Amino acid sequence: MRYLIRNAEAILAQGISSSATDLRIADGIITEIGQGLLPQEGEQQVDASRSVIYPGFINTHHHLAQSALKGIPAGINQGLGEWLASVPYRFWPHIDPELMLAAAKMGLAEQLRSGATTCADHHYLYHLNSSMEMEDVLWQAADELGMRLVLCRGGATVQGSHKGLAKAGVKPETLELMLQRLEQTRSRYHQAESNAMRRLVVSPTSLVHSITAEDLKQVAAYARSHDLKLHSHLLEVGFDEQQAQALHGCTAVEYAQRCDWLGEDVWFAHLVQATEQDIQLLSETGTGIAHCPTSNCRLGSGIAPVVAMEKAGMPVTLGVDGSASAESGSVLQEANLAWLIHRTQQGPDATRLETVLEWASDNAAKMLGLDALGALAVGKAADLVIYDLNDYRFAGVHDRQWAPLMCGEPMRIKASFVNGRQVVEGGEVSGLDTEALQQDVIEGIQRLYKKVDA
Ligand SMILES: [Zn+2]
């Protein structure tokens, strides 16, 4: 499909004069950005008046399974350790493929409606006897909705300290099984291209708790032999640091280095507890962060020092995290909160809107190795979002190009495109039966409680 988008109030394009109002898409690529572009034969026209055009956001840390685990009563006022036991580890071993599919579609749809076009999902529902169907449905959901999926393949090779898994009769995978299944996924789904719709990332659930040092080295070697990136949770709370000191006699970040888990091909979710010394080692090695401010607020974990990380040259990006601890499920909310929260501690020039936009788009594209994405420029992939400002809420906004990031949710999206294909139209995800989806989630949760309570 070819499109000509016209009359936008602003296009947040790279290296283009701010007077540009029009953008042309052909064969999945942005072919022209300018003013007064004339329609060509066969093009579909999209009117973007009273709208602004953003690059599609790239969410670098999520857990789609948790879209069906929002607001679990026991976990509402708990910190990470207790919350893990009473929410994800209590429920995930009982999620069936039908509910996983519904949760994935819901989570992806929520992200699309917030302005995202790529989701890096940290999917950890693997165990010794788990079915590959639990993973296949994620690829299926992303394919149906037309969103780019980076599957950060989680899992564990040690039992860990969470009794919920043992109680559910769930045993961890062996290293051999994890590697064998990774290879199966890689050969079936992974695309290496810079505009890939499907990517695989090697991502044991927790760097410190899910896997041994030797296994970490083995999975890192596997990833690097196939040019796959590496991702995990690290330093969300102080427990990782305590365990690293107690078990390995070094800091958690030094432990990561010893296990070959630092580098330009690695990023960690959270890093809330990173010290100055940690930031130095992370930045020297080019290791990145998925900053997840909503989840960190929700679980009372703290505020990650991303302003210092940015200054030190670390790749800073934004993640929503799972909706069991970030019920909003919105990348726009993360960007808005990331803009605000550091100012409370460091003053009103700590975070600029331009910088936060880079975290949510260009930085993330580079970190994931999806270089064709992340910016609006001629030759880049047509992943873009038209935010609709035709609402009294925005009538008083003066610097209108920043309205979505400054004003935050609720925002209505007139249209979004992924790889030049329209995926959101008039605020809704194209082709998605939302009534049927709601019903699938509700029924799936009813089945879930029967198994959890059994
Ligand atoms: Zn997470």
Coordinates of C-alpha atoms in Angstrom, one line a residue, residues 216-451:
L216 CA 24.9 -17.6 31.7
K217 CA 28.2 -17.9 29.8
Q218 CA 26.8 -20.7 27.7
V219 CA 23.7 -18.9 26.7
A220 CA 25.7 -15.7 26.0
A221 CA 28.0 -17.7 23.8
Y222 CA 25.0 -19.2 21.9
A223 CA 23.5 -15.7 21.5
R224 CA 26.7 -14.2 20.1
S225 CA 27.4 -17.1 17.8
H226 CA 24.1 -16.2 16.1
D227 CA 24.2 -12.4 16.5
L228 CA 21.3 -12.4 18.9
K229 CA 21.0 -9.8 21.6
L230 CA 20.9 -10.4 25.4
H231 CA 18.4 -9.1 28.0
S232 CA 17.4 -9.8 31.6
H233 CA 16.2 -8.2 34.8
L234 CA 18.8 -6.6 37.0
L235 CA 18.9 -4.4 40.2
E236 CA 15.2 -3.7 40.3
V237 CA 15.6 -3.8 44.1
G238 CA 18.5 -4.3 46.4
F239 CA 18.2 -8.1 46.6
D240 CA 20.2 -8.7 43.4
E241 CA 23.2 -6.8 44.9
Q242 CA 22.9 -8.6 48.3
Q243 CA 22.8 -12.0 46.5
A244 CA 25.8 -11.2 44.2
Q245 CA 27.8 -10.0 47.2
A246 CA 26.9 -13.0 49.4
L247 CA 27.2 -15.7 46.7
H248 CA 29.9 -14.4 44.4
G249 CA 31.7 -11.7 46.5
C250 CA 31.3 -8.9 43.9
T251 CA 28.7 -6.4 42.8
A252 CA 25.8 -7.5 40.6
V253 CA 27.2 -5.6 37.6
E254 CA 30.7 -7.1 38.2
Y255 CA 28.9 -10.5 38.3
A256 CA 27.3 -9.7 35.0
Q257 CA 30.7 -8.9 33.5
R258 CA 32.3 -12.1 34.9
C259 CA 29.5 -14.1 33.1
D260 CA 30.0 -12.3 29.8
W261 CA 26.8 -10.4 30.2
L262 CA 27.9 -6.8 29.6
G263 CA 28.3 -5.2 26.1
E264 CA 26.6 -3.3 23.3
D265 CA 24.4 -6.3 22.7
V266 CA 23.0 -6.4 26.2
W267 CA 20.3 -4.4 28.0
F268 CA 18.8 -4.8 31.4
A269 CA 15.4 -3.9 32.7
H270 CA 15.2 -1.5 35.7
L271 CA 18.7 -1.0 37.1
V272 CA 17.0 1.1 39.8
Q273 CA 19.7 0.4 42.4
A274 CA 22.7 1.0 40.0
T275 CA 25.5 3.0 41.8
E276 CA 28.0 5.4 40.2
Q277 CA 30.5 2.6 40.0
D278 CA 27.9 0.4 38.2
I279 CA 27.0 3.2 35.8
Q280 CA 30.7 3.5 34.9
L281 CA 31.1 -0.2 34.1
L282 CA 27.7 -0.3 32.2
S283 CA 28.6 2.8 30.1
E284 CA 32.2 1.6 29.4
T285 CA 30.8 -1.6 28.0
G286 CA 27.9 0.0 26.1
T287 CA 25.3 -1.9 28.1
G288 CA 21.7 -0.4 27.9
I289 CA 18.7 0.0 30.1
A290 CA 15.0 -0.4 29.7
H291 CA 13.7 2.3 32.1
C292 CA 10.3 1.3 33.5
P293 CA 9.2 4.2 35.7
T294 CA 5.5 3.2 36.2
S295 CA 6.3 -0.2 37.4
N296 CA 9.1 1.1 39.6
C297 CA 6.6 3.6 41.2
R298 CA 3.9 1.0 41.5
L299 CA 6.1 -1.5 43.4
G300 CA 7.9 1.2 45.4
S301 CA 11.2 0.1 43.9
G302 CA 12.7 3.6 43.5
I303 CA 13.7 5.8 40.6
A304 CA 16.4 4.5 38.2
P305 CA 19.3 7.0 37.7
V306 CA 18.8 7.4 34.0
V307 CA 19.8 11.0 33.8
A308 CA 23.3 10.1 35.1
M309 CA 23.3 7.0 32.8
E310 CA 22.5 9.2 29.8
K311 CA 25.3 11.6 30.7
A312 CA 27.7 8.7 31.0
G313 CA 26.7 7.6 27.5
M314 CA 24.6 4.5 28.3
P315 CA 21.8 3.7 25.8
V316 CA 18.7 4.7 27.7
T317 CA 15.3 3.3 26.5
L318 CA 11.8 3.0 27.9
G319 CA 9.8 -0.1 28.8
V320 CA 6.3 -0.5 30.1
D321 CA 7.0 -3.7 32.1
G322 CA 4.2 -6.2 32.6
S323 CA 0.7 -4.9 33.3
A324 CA 0.5 -6.8 36.6
S325 CA 2.8 -3.9 37.9
A326 CA 2.1 -1.3 35.2
E327 CA -1.7 -1.5 34.8
S328 CA -1.7 1.4 32.3
G329 CA -0.1 -0.8 29.6
S330 CA 0.9 2.4 27.8
V331 CA 4.2 3.5 26.3
L332 CA 3.0 7.1 26.2
Q333 CA 2.4 7.0 29.9
E334 CA 6.0 5.8 30.4
A335 CA 7.4 8.6 28.3
N336 CA 5.3 11.2 30.1
L337 CA 6.3 9.9 33.5
A338 CA 9.9 9.6 32.5
W339 CA 9.8 13.3 31.5
L340 CA 8.3 14.2 34.9
I341 CA 9.8 12.0 37.5
H342 CA 13.4 12.9 37.3
R343 CA 12.6 16.6 37.7
T344 CA 11.2 16.0 41.1
Q345 CA 14.7 15.1 42.3
Q346 CA 17.0 16.9 39.9
G347 CA 15.2 20.1 38.8
P348 CA 13.2 21.2 35.8
D349 CA 16.0 20.8 33.2
A350 CA 16.8 17.2 34.2
T351 CA 14.8 15.7 31.3
R352 CA 13.9 17.4 28.0
L353 CA 11.0 16.3 25.8
E354 CA 13.4 15.8 22.9
T355 CA 15.5 13.4 25.0
V356 CA 12.6 11.4 26.2
L357 CA 11.4 11.0 22.6
E358 CA 14.9 9.7 21.7
W359 CA 14.7 7.2 24.6
A360 CA 11.3 5.9 23.3
S361 CA 12.3 5.7 19.6
D362 CA 15.8 6.2 18.2
N363 CA 17.8 4.9 21.1
A364 CA 15.7 1.8 21.4
A365 CA 16.0 1.1 17.6
K366 CA 19.8 1.3 17.8
M367 CA 20.0 -0.7 21.0
L368 CA 17.8 -3.5 19.5
G369 CA 19.8 -3.4 16.2
L370 CA 16.6 -2.4 14.3
D371 CA 18.4 0.4 12.6
A372 CA 15.7 1.0 10.0
L373 CA 13.3 2.1 12.7
G374 CA 13.2 4.8 15.4
A375 CA 13.1 8.0 13.4
L376 CA 11.0 9.7 10.7
A377 CA 13.4 10.2 7.8
V378 CA 13.4 9.4 4.1
G379 CA 14.6 5.8 3.7
K380 CA 13.5 4.7 7.2
A381 CA 10.8 2.1 7.7
A382 CA 7.3 3.6 7.8
D383 CA 6.6 3.0 11.5
L384 CA 4.7 6.1 12.6
V385 CA 1.8 7.4 14.6
I386 CA -0.6 10.2 13.9
Y387 CA -1.8 11.6 17.3
D388 CA -5.2 13.4 17.0
L389 CA -5.2 16.8 18.7
N390 CA -8.8 17.5 17.5
D391 CA -10.2 17.7 21.0
Y392 CA -10.9 20.6 23.4
R393 CA -8.3 19.2 25.7
F394 CA -5.6 20.3 23.3
A395 CA -7.1 23.7 22.3
G396 CA -5.0 25.5 24.9
V397 CA -1.7 23.8 24.0
H398 CA 0.8 26.3 22.5
D399 CA 3.9 24.1 21.6
R400 CA 1.7 21.6 19.9
Q401 CA 4.3 19.2 18.6
W402 CA 4.9 18.1 22.2
A403 CA 1.2 17.8 23.2
P404 CA 1.2 13.9 23.3
L405 CA 4.4 13.7 25.5
M406 CA 3.4 16.7 27.7
C407 CA -0.3 16.0 28.2
G408 CA 0.0 12.2 28.4
E409 CA -2.9 9.8 28.4
P410 CA -5.7 9.7 27.2
M411 CA -4.5 10.3 23.7
R412 CA -6.4 9.3 20.6
I413 CA -4.5 8.0 17.6
K414 CA -5.9 8.8 14.2
A415 CA -3.8 6.3 12.4
S416 CA -0.6 4.2 13.0
F417 CA 1.6 2.4 10.5
V418 CA 4.0 -0.4 10.9
N419 CA 6.3 -1.2 8.0
G420 CA 3.9 0.9 5.9
R421 CA 0.8 -1.1 6.9
Q422 CA -2.0 0.7 8.7
V423 CA -2.6 -0.9 12.1
V424 CA -4.6 1.7 14.0
E425 CA -7.5 3.6 12.5
G426 CA -9.7 6.1 14.3
G427 CA -8.3 5.1 17.7
E428 CA -8.9 1.4 17.3
V429 CA -6.7 -1.5 16.2
S430 CA -7.5 -2.4 12.7
G431 CA -9.5 -5.7 12.3
L432 CA -9.5 -6.4 16.1
D433 CA -12.8 -7.8 17.5
T434 CA -12.6 -6.1 20.9
E435 CA -15.8 -7.6 22.2
A436 CA -14.6 -11.2 21.5
L437 CA -11.2 -10.3 22.9
Q438 CA -12.8 -9.1 26.2
Q439 CA -14.8 -12.3 26.4
D440 CA -11.7 -14.5 25.8
V441 CA -9.8 -12.7 28.6
I442 CA -12.7 -13.0 31.0
E443 CA -13.3 -16.7 30.3
G444 CA -9.5 -17.4 30.4
I445 CA -9.3 -15.8 33.9
Q446 CA -12.2 -17.9 35.1
R447 CA -10.3 -21.1 33.9
L448 CA -7.2 -19.7 35.6
Y449 CA -8.8 -19.3 39.0
K450 CA -10.2 -22.9 38.9
K451 CA -6.6 -24.2 38.4

